[in-house]
Amino acid sequence: MKRHHWRSAQLAFVLAVSSLPIAGAHAQIAVSANDNKAVLVDGTNVVPDNPVADTVSIIDLGFAPPKIIGEVKAPASVVGPPQSVAISRDESFALVTGAFKVDPADRKKAVPDNKLSVIDLKARPPAVIATLEAGLGAAGVSINRAGTLALVANRSEGTVSVFTVAGNTLTPAGKIQLGDSKSGPSHVAFTPDGKMALVTRDGDHKVSILSVDGNKVEDSKAFMVGGIRPYSLAISPKGDIAVVSDQGGGQGDIDVINVIDLKAKPPRVANTVSVGQTPEGVSMSHDGKHVAVTVMNGSNRSKKHPAFNDFGLVQIYAVDGTSLTKVAEAKVGHWCQGSVWSRNNATIVIQCMVEKNLQVFSFNGRKLRQVGTVALSGGGAGFRTADR
């Protein structure tokens, strides 16, 4: 074979295997909400000139590297925790919130919004099939495992919106008031049995416990206080613990995550772990053995700030009851948000706003190794897979 023919054949082979399904893997959907109206300028979140529409990327984690298989336009927002996406357990539809929008009266400002988009993931191509109204600052969103209820934390009005679900059709079913309008409900998540939900409140530092009975959702009035500004939240697949990130005071101090013992009656904060500056997102591996924490690490600050670092962090903790032990850490990009795990727990994907990409790591239980990146059409702001 002539040299140039051999090189052509070699290139074709590389292209053919560069995005192949992982051996023995089945499709696993992740959804990334991408915010195009927020950019970081010298440590400040600003609205760019003439921002393009926000997007939602549908990603198959069954490929190495993960592969974007569809995209739609829908409101998204980096304001709020990175659990502004929820996927039904059967991966048939997704919900995406849009906490902020460009102010129609001043295109250089963002103001609270209330949008909740329903996306049909089975349609070819995927499509937005409904746009609903939750509450102002609609942020974290979750669907129960039975697929009959969805909850949205409304950060700018102190409420949680309740929706009943039938197939992929959502119907508003009221709101729950939590404290005053500044209580800051940030994320809400169901326990696996569907009988309880937790709500982080970064405005008054509480984690509320909601009772769930069929389609009836109520504030139990019980709450926990584990740290300053509870924000992101993940509940283990077994329902024995929850992990909460606390954003802290934003001064460059070391911040923490809390472990909640869900087996206790009532649930209580049982452990606190220092993780670094501003833990943004937490996610649990599908086997419940590990927790991932995305840590800002000062990467979202002005370079002149004494707490600035030119990289964020992803940390992995092994779970033993209510104890967490750090087993791995790696540098990531700037202003990074959510993380998701592959179904076999051997890959973790981090979402970064500044780089507008996904950063892919392999994990063997002891070490993280970056194995690729995937470009996004906007700053990655919310990221989830379906619960198992």
mmCIF file of N, CA and C in Angstrom, residues 13-79:
data_model
loop_
_atom_site.group_PDB
_atom_site.id
_atom_site.type_symbol
_atom_site.label_atom_id
_atom_site.label_comp_id
_atom_site.label_asym_id
_atom_site.label_seq_id
_atom_site.Cartn_x
_atom_site.Cartn_y
_atom_site.Cartn_z
ATOM 1 N N PHE A 13 -9.769 4.680 10.110
ATOM 2 C CA PHE A 13 -9.936 3.761 11.236
ATOM 3 C C PHE A 13 -10.069 4.531 12.546
ATOM 4 N N VAL A 14 -9.220 5.550 12.723
ATOM 5 C CA VAL A 14 -9.265 6.352 13.940
ATOM 6 C C VAL A 14 -10.621 7.036 14.080
ATOM 7 N N LEU A 15 -11.113 7.612 12.975
ATOM 8 C CA LEU A 15 -12.402 8.280 13.017
ATOM 9 C C LEU A 15 -13.523 7.290 13.334
ATOM 10 N N ALA A 16 -13.391 6.084 12.825
ATOM 11 C CA ALA A 16 -14.430 5.083 13.023
ATOM 12 C C ALA A 16 -14.530 4.639 14.466
ATOM 13 N N VAL A 17 -13.384 4.571 15.167
ATOM 14 C CA VAL A 17 -13.396 4.063 16.540
ATOM 15 C C VAL A 17 -13.408 5.172 17.567
ATOM 16 N N SER A 18 -13.349 6.436 17.110
ATOM 17 C CA SER A 18 -13.209 7.530 18.064
ATOM 18 C C SER A 18 -14.465 7.756 18.896
ATOM 19 N N SER A 19 -15.609 7.264 18.451
ATOM 20 C CA SER A 19 -16.832 7.419 19.233
ATOM 21 C C SER A 19 -17.664 6.155 19.115
ATOM 22 N N LEU A 20 -17.100 5.061 19.653
ATOM 23 C CA LEU A 20 -17.758 3.773 19.587
ATOM 24 C C LEU A 20 -18.495 3.485 20.888
ATOM 25 N N PRO A 21 -19.575 2.676 20.813
ATOM 26 C CA PRO A 21 -20.220 2.266 22.055
ATOM 27 C C PRO A 21 -19.241 1.506 22.942
ATOM 28 N N ILE A 22 -19.349 1.729 24.265
ATOM 29 C CA ILE A 22 -18.527 0.982 25.204
ATOM 30 C C ILE A 22 -18.962 -0.461 25.183
ATOM 31 N N ALA A 23 -17.982 -1.378 25.209
ATOM 32 C CA ALA A 23 -18.286 -2.806 25.147
ATOM 33 C C ALA A 23 -19.246 -3.193 26.266
ATOM 34 N N GLY A 24 -20.330 -3.865 25.902
ATOM 35 C CA GLY A 24 -21.293 -4.329 26.885
ATOM 36 C C GLY A 24 -22.215 -3.250 27.421
ATOM 37 N N ALA A 25 -22.074 -2.020 26.929
ATOM 38 C CA ALA A 25 -22.867 -0.905 27.454
ATOM 39 C C ALA A 25 -24.149 -0.736 26.654
ATOM 40 N N HIS A 26 -25.162 -0.236 27.318
ATOM 41 C CA HIS A 26 -26.407 0.124 26.656
ATOM 42 C C HIS A 26 -26.540 1.640 26.717
ATOM 43 N N ALA A 27 -27.424 2.176 25.902
ATOM 44 C CA ALA A 27 -27.614 3.621 25.898
ATOM 45 C C ALA A 27 -27.990 4.097 27.297
ATOM 46 N N GLN A 28 -27.375 5.192 27.705
ATOM 47 C CA GLN A 28 -27.728 5.855 28.961
ATOM 48 C C GLN A 28 -27.794 7.340 28.675
ATOM 49 N N ILE A 29 -28.944 7.930 28.925
ATOM 50 C CA ILE A 29 -29.157 9.314 28.563
ATOM 51 C C ILE A 29 -28.763 10.248 29.710
ATOM 52 N N ALA A 30 -28.033 11.295 29.364
ATOM 53 C CA ALA A 30 -27.809 12.433 30.256
ATOM 54 C C ALA A 30 -28.303 13.670 29.530
ATOM 55 N N VAL A 31 -28.728 14.660 30.290
ATOM 56 C CA VAL A 31 -29.222 15.901 29.696
ATOM 57 C C VAL A 31 -28.470 17.070 30.311
ATOM 58 N N SER A 32 -27.942 17.931 29.438
ATOM 59 C CA SER A 32 -27.215 19.128 29.860
ATOM 60 C C SER A 32 -27.999 20.364 29.448
ATOM 61 N N ALA A 33 -28.342 21.212 30.429
ATOM 62 C CA ALA A 33 -28.961 22.504 30.145
ATOM 63 C C ALA A 33 -27.861 23.544 30.008
ATOM 64 N N ASN A 34 -27.870 24.289 28.893
ATOM 65 C CA ASN A 34 -26.761 25.176 28.552
ATOM 66 C C ASN A 34 -27.231 26.631 28.509
ATOM 67 N N ASP A 35 -26.596 27.463 29.342
ATOM 68 C CA ASP A 35 -26.977 28.862 29.501
ATOM 69 C C ASP A 35 -26.098 29.739 28.605
ATOM 70 N N ASN A 36 -26.716 30.472 27.681
ATOM 71 C CA ASN A 36 -25.972 31.365 26.782
ATOM 72 C C ASN A 36 -26.101 32.840 27.144
ATOM 73 N N LYS A 37 -26.810 33.135 28.214
ATOM 74 C CA LYS A 37 -26.995 34.537 28.606
ATOM 75 C C LYS A 37 -26.181 34.885 29.846
ATOM 76 N N ALA A 38 -25.219 34.028 30.199
ATOM 77 C CA ALA A 38 -24.361 34.268 31.355
ATOM 78 C C ALA A 38 -22.922 33.954 30.976
ATOM 79 N N VAL A 39 -22.050 34.931 31.109
ATOM 80 C CA VAL A 39 -20.617 34.719 30.897
ATOM 81 C C VAL A 39 -19.859 35.325 32.072
ATOM 82 N N LEU A 40 -18.701 34.778 32.335
ATOM 83 C CA LEU A 40 -17.877 35.222 33.450
ATOM 84 C C LEU A 40 -16.858 36.237 32.950
ATOM 85 N N VAL A 41 -16.938 37.461 33.478
ATOM 86 C CA VAL A 41 -16.008 38.525 33.108
ATOM 87 C C VAL A 41 -15.346 39.037 34.385
ATOM 88 N N ASP A 42 -14.076 38.715 34.545
ATOM 89 C CA ASP A 42 -13.306 39.155 35.712
ATOM 90 C C ASP A 42 -14.037 38.820 37.015
ATOM 91 N N GLY A 43 -14.554 37.589 37.071
ATOM 92 C CA GLY A 43 -15.198 37.122 38.288
ATOM 93 C C GLY A 43 -16.635 37.544 38.470
ATOM 94 N N THR A 44 -17.234 38.185 37.469
ATOM 95 C CA THR A 44 -18.621 38.646 37.564
ATOM 96 C C THR A 44 -19.468 37.998 36.483
ATOM 97 N N ASN A 45 -20.635 37.515 36.865
ATOM 98 C CA ASN A 45 -21.595 36.934 35.931
ATOM 99 C C ASN A 45 -22.317 38.069 35.215
ATOM 100 N N VAL A 46 -22.106 38.205 33.894
ATOM 101 C CA VAL A 46 -22.722 39.283 33.132
ATOM 102 C C VAL A 46 -23.493 38.709 31.942
ATOM 103 N N VAL A 47 -24.436 39.482 31.441
ATOM 104 C CA VAL A 47 -25.185 39.125 30.240
ATOM 105 C C VAL A 47 -24.389 39.623 29.028
ATOM 106 N N PRO A 48 -24.042 38.747 28.089
ATOM 107 C CA PRO A 48 -23.285 39.194 26.919
ATOM 108 C C PRO A 48 -24.164 39.985 25.958
ATOM 109 N N ASP A 49 -23.547 40.679 25.043
ATOM 110 C CA ASP A 49 -24.295 41.375 24.007
ATOM 111 C C ASP A 49 -24.974 40.356 23.089
ATOM 112 N N ASN A 50 -26.239 40.578 22.813
ATOM 113 C CA ASN A 50 -26.994 39.751 21.861
ATOM 114 C C ASN A 50 -26.811 38.249 22.100
ATOM 115 N N PRO A 51 -27.143 37.760 23.287
ATOM 116 C CA PRO A 51 -26.967 36.329 23.549
ATOM 117 C C PRO A 51 -27.856 35.477 22.655
ATOM 118 N N VAL A 52 -27.328 34.345 22.221
ATOM 119 C CA VAL A 52 -28.131 33.391 21.455
ATOM 120 C C VAL A 52 -29.004 32.610 22.428
ATOM 121 N N ALA A 53 -29.909 31.828 21.904
ATOM 122 C CA ALA A 53 -30.853 31.086 22.739
ATOM 123 C C ALA A 53 -30.138 30.027 23.575
ATOM 124 N N ASP A 54 -30.678 29.796 24.777
ATOM 125 C CA ASP A 54 -30.209 28.682 25.585
ATOM 126 C C ASP A 54 -30.533 27.372 24.869
ATOM 127 N N THR A 55 -29.789 26.326 25.206
ATOM 128 C CA THR A 55 -30.001 25.026 24.570
ATOM 129 C C THR A 55 -30.022 23.915 25.610
ATOM 130 N N VAL A 56 -30.527 22.778 25.191
ATOM 131 C CA VAL A 56 -30.514 21.562 26.003
ATOM 132 C C VAL A 56 -29.940 20.448 25.139
ATOM 133 N N SER A 57 -28.841 19.845 25.607
ATOM 134 C CA SER A 57 -28.172 18.771 24.862
ATOM 135 C C SER A 57 -28.563 17.421 25.433
ATOM 136 N N ILE A 58 -28.918 16.494 24.553
ATOM 137 C CA ILE A 58 -29.216 15.115 24.944
ATOM 138 C C ILE A 58 -27.999 14.278 24.602
ATOM 139 N N ILE A 59 -27.463 13.574 25.594
ATOM 140 C CA ILE A 59 -26.159 12.927 25.491
ATOM 141 C C ILE A 59 -26.299 11.445 25.795
ATOM 142 N N ASP A 60 -25.630 10.613 25.008
ATOM 143 C CA ASP A 60 -25.583 9.171 25.269
ATOM 144 C C ASP A 60 -24.252 8.844 25.941
ATOM 145 N N LEU A 61 -24.327 8.431 27.216
ATOM 146 C CA LEU A 61 -23.120 8.074 27.963
ATOM 147 C C LEU A 61 -22.615 6.683 27.613
ATOM 148 N N GLY A 62 -23.337 5.969 26.754
ATOM 149 C CA GLY A 62 -22.897 4.636 26.348
ATOM 150 C C GLY A 62 -21.776 4.657 25.334
ATOM 151 N N PHE A 63 -21.381 5.841 24.872
ATOM 152 C CA PHE A 63 -20.262 5.977 23.944
ATOM 153 C C PHE A 63 -19.037 6.495 24.694
ATOM 154 N N ALA A 64 -17.865 6.205 24.122
ATOM 155 C CA ALA A 64 -16.607 6.721 24.662
ATOM 156 C C ALA A 64 -15.891 7.496 23.569
ATOM 157 N N PRO A 65 -15.796 8.851 23.669
ATOM 158 C CA PRO A 65 -16.416 9.674 24.717
ATOM 159 C C PRO A 65 -17.915 9.775 24.527
ATOM 160 N N PRO A 66 -18.634 10.296 25.540
ATOM 161 C CA PRO A 66 -20.080 10.476 25.390
ATOM 162 C C PRO A 66 -20.417 11.258 24.123
ATOM 163 N N LYS A 67 -21.584 10.966 23.577
ATOM 164 C CA LYS A 67 -21.972 11.501 22.271
ATOM 165 C C LYS A 67 -23.264 12.303 22.381
ATOM 166 N N ILE A 68 -23.257 13.530 21.850
ATOM 167 C CA ILE A 68 -24.482 14.327 21.780
ATOM 168 C C ILE A 68 -25.352 13.777 20.659
ATOM 169 N N ILE A 69 -26.572 13.353 21.006
ATOM 170 C CA ILE A 69 -27.449 12.715 20.022
ATOM 171 C C ILE A 69 -28.652 13.580 19.674
ATOM 172 N N GLY A 70 -28.777 14.731 20.332
ATOM 173 C CA GLY A 70 -29.882 15.623 20.013
ATOM 174 C C GLY A 70 -29.749 16.925 20.776
ATOM 175 N N GLU A 71 -30.464 17.934 20.304
ATOM 176 C CA GLU A 71 -30.419 19.237 20.974
ATOM 177 C C GLU A 71 -31.691 20.009 20.662
ATOM 178 N N VAL A 72 -32.185 20.734 21.667
ATOM 179 C CA VAL A 72 -33.347 21.600 21.485
ATOM 180 C C VAL A 72 -33.036 22.953 22.115
ATOM 181 N N LYS A 73 -33.833 23.953 21.754
ATOM 182 C CA LYS A 73 -33.743 25.260 22.393
ATOM 183 C C LYS A 73 -34.792 25.334 23.502
ATOM 184 N N ALA A 74 -34.321 25.707 24.702
ATOM 185 C CA ALA A 74 -35.224 25.848 25.847
ATOM 186 C C ALA A 74 -34.537 26.707 26.895
ATOM 187 N N PRO A 75 -35.312 27.453 27.695
ATOM 188 C CA PRO A 75 -34.701 28.287 28.731
ATOM 189 C C PRO A 75 -33.894 27.464 29.728
ATOM 190 N N ALA A 76 -32.709 27.972 30.077
ATOM 191 C CA ALA A 76 -31.831 27.345 31.061
ATOM 192 C C ALA A 76 -31.182 28.452 31.866
ATOM 193 N N SER A 77 -30.595 28.100 33.010
ATOM 194 C CA SER A 77 -29.958 29.132 33.819
ATOM 195 C C SER A 77 -28.887 28.534 34.715
ATOM 196 N N VAL A 78 -27.752 29.221 34.771
ATOM 197 C CA VAL A 78 -26.685 28.831 35.679
ATOM 198 C C VAL A 78 -26.978 29.287 37.100
ATOM 199 N N VAL A 79 -27.946 30.167 37.272
ATOM 200 C CA VAL A 79 -28.316 30.632 38.605
ATOM 201 C C VAL A 79 -29.110 29.531 39.301
#
